[in-house]
Amino acid sequence: MARADPLKKYKAKRNFALTPEPAEGGAESTHARQFVVQKHWATRLHYDVRLELDGAMKSWAVPKGPSYDRQVKRMAVHVEDHPISYNSFEGTIPPKQYGAGKVVIWDKGTWTPIGDPHEGYRDGDLKFELHGYKLRGKWVLVRIKSKEEKQNAWLLIKERDAYERPSAEFSVVDEFPDSVADLPMPKPESAAPARAPAKKRAGARGMPAGAVKAEIPQKLSPLLATLVDAPPARPSEWVYEIKFDGYRMLARIDADGGGVRLITRNGHDWSSRLPHLVQALERMKLKPGWLDGEIVVLAESGRTDFQALQNAFESARTQGIEFFLFDVPYYDGHDLRGVPLIERREFLRALLAEAPGGIRLSEAFDAAPKDIIASACKLGLEGIIGKRKQSGYSSRRSTDWIKLKCSQRQEFVIGGYTDPKGSRIGIGSLLLGVHDDKGDLVYAGKVGTGFNDRSLADMLTRLQTIEIDQRPFKNRTEDERNAHWVKPMLVAEVTYSEWTAGGHIRHGVFEALRADKPARAIVREKPVHLVDADVEQQQQPIAHTLPPKLKVTHPERVIDPKSGVTKIELVRFYGLIAPLMMEHLKGRPVSIVRAPTGITGELFFQKHLDKGSMEGIRQLDPAIWPGHEQMIEVATPEGLLSAAQMNVIEFHTWNAVKTATGKPDRMTFDLDPGEGVGWPAVQQGAEVVRVFLNELGLESFCKTSGGKGLHVVVPLRKHHDWDTVKDFSEAIVRHLARTLPKMFVAKSGPRNRVGKIFIDYLRNGFGATTVCAWSARARPGLGVSVPVEWAEVQHLTSGAQWTVRNIHTRLDKGNEPWKDYAKSAQGIGPAMKMLGFRG
């Protein structure tokens, strides 16, 4: 009997002659099942979660999108199956078609069922792991048992694992709003290995829960740590170990009681060079598996001595080398890579309980990282390694393991050397390089200190055997006439003080040659900021996150009792809209409204900084306003975030830029409804203003105020001074008030505008400001000022239609309604003549 077409409902709902959606197609995955989450602006914004199963994409519409908070249960409406080819669909479904609206690929990757996916789907309890750019870890879809819901209502819930985050700290849909369509599929190895279902967990022989039966692989590449610029935000989730100054080493145990091999990170067998360690491991009679660690030589002070390690190999006297072990990815026919780190460590500790001399466990410190790094640096150590307690083990560079260094130190490729001067022997300096993004070797400076007479002579001997005629660097060096070029095959480890703007190191000190790292793999090591979204650094799309040094104090403080918005939510909001808002802030003097105790408390309107400074906020030239305290500008997106941390809610801008403050480049009309004026009257009033401006030959743009009204903005050429522009705007408003006295009033004050709209032209005076587009307002609900198209005005529900809480529903439009603003700057001379305005 033929299987029913799973796409029957999908096809019946669509006219493929009109919609760009695929009718069918898409091959089933041969290895890992695909998943996709599409952000869909239909009647309402929602997120379509799709999981590949049985040749189609099982689909759920999630109105609010996924949450990493296990306490948050998100409604997920089960909809018709979609074709696998739908995974690559991104575009706009035409009006009047099913699902009309914009669709983007918000996330994609692979998913791993936990248990039998067919049973889980049938029983309404589908558990799985996601391996995407934004969604990671364990999730569950649970069907709500209700006759009224016709079995369509499910819940999407985050399961307990290392990725879960409280919603008060992190909102994945807000902090990662963009499409990932242009990114390649995440590599399968980038995902943490899936843990086995409970019924398959191995508990025998002391094996940790989560271990999966598997053959021991012939080869294994180690997990590599990522250099970061600061410790992670939540230290309780991490453990720390000393960063050893040695060689990374893997031990493969091939058979019970013997067959031990020691393998470098590049896959070279060093067993013959370290026979005492091989024998020590064989005496332990371990089961087949892989152990991960580092070989070192300990100095009398207890520190690891890299130079002594090298000397030991050169003299073939390696008996003093010790093996510090810190992980066990495979053991006794089981794959432990999906077991949390802290459980793997305890298992390894038990294995090493009676280890002979030379084999040690690398101890971990569960303490504040700043204290550990301070102690490590005081002792003269290289730094520390941080490891996420709940992380798995994968053969790649990962942010689950991080490096915090005491000093600047990395490997460089030796591309040449200079002759010695004076009484110095051997060489003068080594010429160093690193590989760029294209794989070319670029010059990175030189190092001439850190040697003694013996090492200088030895270095010269090594270099003379590999001399070549041509420069191996892509770019020129400082003194090529005195340089000797060599094959770029030797790797030097160097400490230095800093990198120059030109890409060279300063104050380099030679530490040692490294034989365990290939020259072709050496690149400039740049520390990254550890993003607390638990998304892999190498594969995560651009996201608007907090700057590295920003610490949000009192993040839980409620700043608006009506909406319940907290301070951290406001900071996240400004991080989210920063790229859009900077277009309106760039180069303009700004005033800010602060609410230290929330919007129900006292508000402070500031045009200058009080004390200290805020990252990204700059003071402007005092000449802009002589005799007045220095004005400020938001110079970078970080300025929005640091201001929000200082309890700033509103940002107001001048009608001029800082380079031409004497002549405004726009004219603003603020439609402020008085008591008794309904929203339809505001909409009509804005359209009247627009029509009248058009009659004067002036093009205008509209935005919501974030409060009760609308703003009409006229872009200007910088031809006239403030008084002229302000007086002309007043003439326009008075003309409208005379012509339509029942609709408009030209005088401010509550009594004057009862039942009428006051068109505020005073915004056009020198030093006056108007709330910036995309700024939040310090009013109940925290409305946001948003650019809109004139065609949209009649469909708006209020001047605060968009708020801090729902602004993500507008991000697909962004600044598109004002796309022609910059090129629409116009002179007002003809309009002044038409109105009979003489100035």
XYZ file of N, CA and C in Angstrom, residues 402-479:
234
model
N 38.605 27.888 27.390
C 39.134 29.220 27.112
C 40.517 29.389 27.747
N 41.324 30.273 27.133
C 42.653 30.595 27.657
C 42.654 32.034 28.165
N 43.155 32.225 29.364
C 43.391 33.546 29.932
C 44.875 33.645 30.233
N 45.575 34.527 29.529
C 47.028 34.583 29.641
C 47.486 35.730 30.536
N 48.641 35.507 31.152
C 49.250 36.555 31.978
C 49.991 37.573 31.127
N 50.450 37.143 29.958
C 51.195 38.058 29.090
C 50.877 37.720 27.647
N 51.284 38.636 26.754
C 51.096 38.402 25.328
C 52.137 37.383 24.877
N 51.654 36.275 24.346
C 52.586 35.225 23.955
C 51.930 34.349 22.892
N 52.649 34.072 21.818
C 52.135 33.172 20.800
C 53.264 32.672 19.909
N 52.922 31.809 18.955
C 53.898 31.245 18.032
C 53.993 32.102 16.771
N 55.201 32.137 16.176
C 55.462 32.830 14.918
C 56.292 31.919 14.017
N 56.141 32.105 12.715
C 56.953 31.375 11.745
C 58.233 32.175 11.496
N 59.371 31.491 11.523
C 60.647 32.163 11.237
C 60.846 32.182 9.718
N 60.977 33.373 9.167
C 61.151 33.522 7.721
C 62.511 34.062 7.329
N 63.333 34.394 8.322
C 64.657 34.920 8.021
C 65.368 35.363 9.274
N 66.572 35.903 9.085
C 67.340 36.407 10.231
C 68.322 37.463 9.748
N 68.852 38.228 10.691
C 69.840 39.250 10.367
C 71.174 38.876 11.015
N 72.243 39.482 10.514
C 73.578 39.215 11.049
C 73.753 39.888 12.408
N 74.611 39.327 13.253
C 74.862 39.937 14.561
C 75.716 41.194 14.419
N 75.643 42.059 15.428
C 76.463 43.271 15.453
C 77.309 43.294 16.716
N 78.453 43.976 16.620
C 79.346 44.086 17.771
C 79.911 42.745 18.165
N 79.890 42.452 19.451
C 80.479 41.215 19.964
C 79.502 40.047 19.953
N 78.298 40.286 19.524
C 77.283 39.226 19.507
C 77.649 38.157 18.473
N 77.322 36.904 18.783
C 77.624 35.823 17.855
C 76.333 35.257 17.285
N 76.444 34.412 16.276
C 75.281 33.713 15.733
C 74.415 34.597 14.867
N 73.308 35.082 15.395
C 72.360 35.903 14.635
C 72.086 37.205 15.366
N 71.542 38.169 14.610
C 71.118 39.416 15.229
C 69.685 39.297 15.720
N 68.761 39.100 14.774
C 67.349 38.958 15.122
C 66.704 37.926 14.210
N 65.654 37.313 14.691
C 64.805 36.461 13.870
C 63.729 37.329 13.237
N 63.440 37.089 11.968
C 62.372 37.786 11.254
C 61.142 36.884 11.295
N 60.066 37.393 11.839
C 58.905 36.573 12.169
C 57.708 36.882 11.267
N 56.839 35.902 11.130
C 55.634 36.092 10.348
C 54.486 35.245 10.855
N 53.282 35.585 10.400
C 52.070 34.796 10.660
C 51.303 34.701 9.346
N 50.424 33.745 9.242
C 49.627 33.588 8.026
C 48.353 34.415 8.122
N 47.988 35.074 7.011
C 46.761 35.858 6.986
C 45.585 34.974 6.571
N 44.434 35.611 6.336
C 43.225 34.856 6.016
C 43.346 34.090 4.703
N 44.213 34.555 3.805
C 44.384 33.889 2.520
C 45.465 32.820 2.554
N 46.111 32.672 3.695
C 47.164 31.675 3.819
C 48.544 32.189 3.478
N 48.663 33.496 3.183
C 49.975 34.071 2.877
C 50.719 34.393 4.173
N 52.053 34.251 4.115
C 52.880 34.576 5.273
C 53.191 36.070 5.246
N 52.766 36.774 6.276
C 52.984 38.218 6.340
C 53.976 38.521 7.460
N 54.807 39.508 7.222
C 55.839 39.893 8.188
C 55.191 40.479 9.437
N 55.661 40.055 10.622
C 55.063 40.482 11.882
C 56.076 41.060 12.853
N 57.296 41.379 12.363
C 58.284 41.970 13.252
C 59.448 41.028 13.514
N 60.294 41.423 14.439
C 61.488 40.624 14.716
C 61.711 40.497 16.209
N 62.566 39.528 16.565
C 62.902 39.310 17.960
C 64.402 39.063 18.052
N 65.075 39.793 18.968
C 66.520 39.654 19.117
C 66.956 39.410 20.533
N 66.007 39.326 21.457
C 66.356 39.061 22.854
C 65.778 37.725 23.292
N 66.292 37.226 24.433
C 65.835 35.941 24.940
C 66.798 34.811 24.617
N 67.930 35.140 23.977
C 68.926 34.125 23.602
C 70.141 34.197 24.531
N 70.880 33.091 24.606
C 72.223 33.115 25.179
C 73.200 32.690 24.083
N 74.495 32.700 24.382
C 75.486 32.392 23.335
C 75.251 31.019 22.721
N 74.907 30.066 23.556
C 74.690 28.714 23.040
C 73.493 28.664 22.093
N 72.382 29.276 22.507
C 71.192 29.221 21.664
C 71.362 30.039 20.394
N 72.161 31.124 20.436
C 72.431 31.906 19.233
C 73.210 31.076 18.208
N 74.225 30.373 18.691
C 75.025 29.549 17.784
C 74.197 28.393 17.229
N 73.394 27.781 18.083
C 72.555 26.670 17.642
C 71.521 27.143 16.626
N 70.954 28.321 16.865
C 69.962 28.858 15.942
C 70.579 29.119 14.575
N 71.789 29.667 14.542
C 72.456 29.937 13.269
C 72.664 28.638 12.494
N 73.075 27.597 13.188
C 73.295 26.305 12.518
C 71.991 25.788 11.903
N 70.914 25.880 12.641
C 69.617 25.423 12.143
C 69.186 26.229 10.911
N 69.358 27.537 10.980
C 68.859 28.408 9.910
C 69.703 28.283 8.639
N 70.992 28.105 8.775
C 71.843 28.020 7.591
C 71.513 26.803 6.731
N 70.989 25.762 7.334
C 70.657 24.549 6.568
C 69.375 24.704 5.751
N 68.595 25.758 6.028
C 67.329 25.925 5.300
C 67.260 27.287 4.595
N 68.409 27.900 4.315
C 68.411 29.202 3.649
C 67.872 29.094 2.228
N 67.199 30.147 1.795
C 66.681 30.260 0.432
C 67.023 31.643 -0.092
N 66.780 31.868 -1.396
C 67.171 33.127 -2.024
C 66.080 34.189 -1.975
N 64.838 33.771 -1.950
C 63.742 34.743 -2.054
C 63.042 34.950 -0.715
N 62.518 36.143 -0.525
C 61.790 36.483 0.700
C 60.513 35.638 0.802
N 60.288 34.962 1.918
C 59.080 34.140 2.054
C 57.851 34.940 2.467
N 58.073 36.193 2.913
C 56.960 37.019 3.368
C 56.258 37.679 2.187
N 54.968 37.872 2.327
C 54.186 38.553 1.298
C 54.571 40.027 1.215
N 54.884 40.628 2.353
C 55.199 42.051 2.411
C 56.683 42.256 2.758
N 57.150 43.478 2.642
C 58.554 43.787 2.879
C 58.843 43.877 4.373
N 60.098 43.660 4.712
C 60.564 43.815 6.089
C 61.316 45.135 6.205
N 61.812 45.451 7.425
C 62.428 46.759 7.624
C 63.774 46.922 6.892
N 64.610 45.903 6.944
C 65.983 46.049 6.422
C 66.333 44.807 5.603
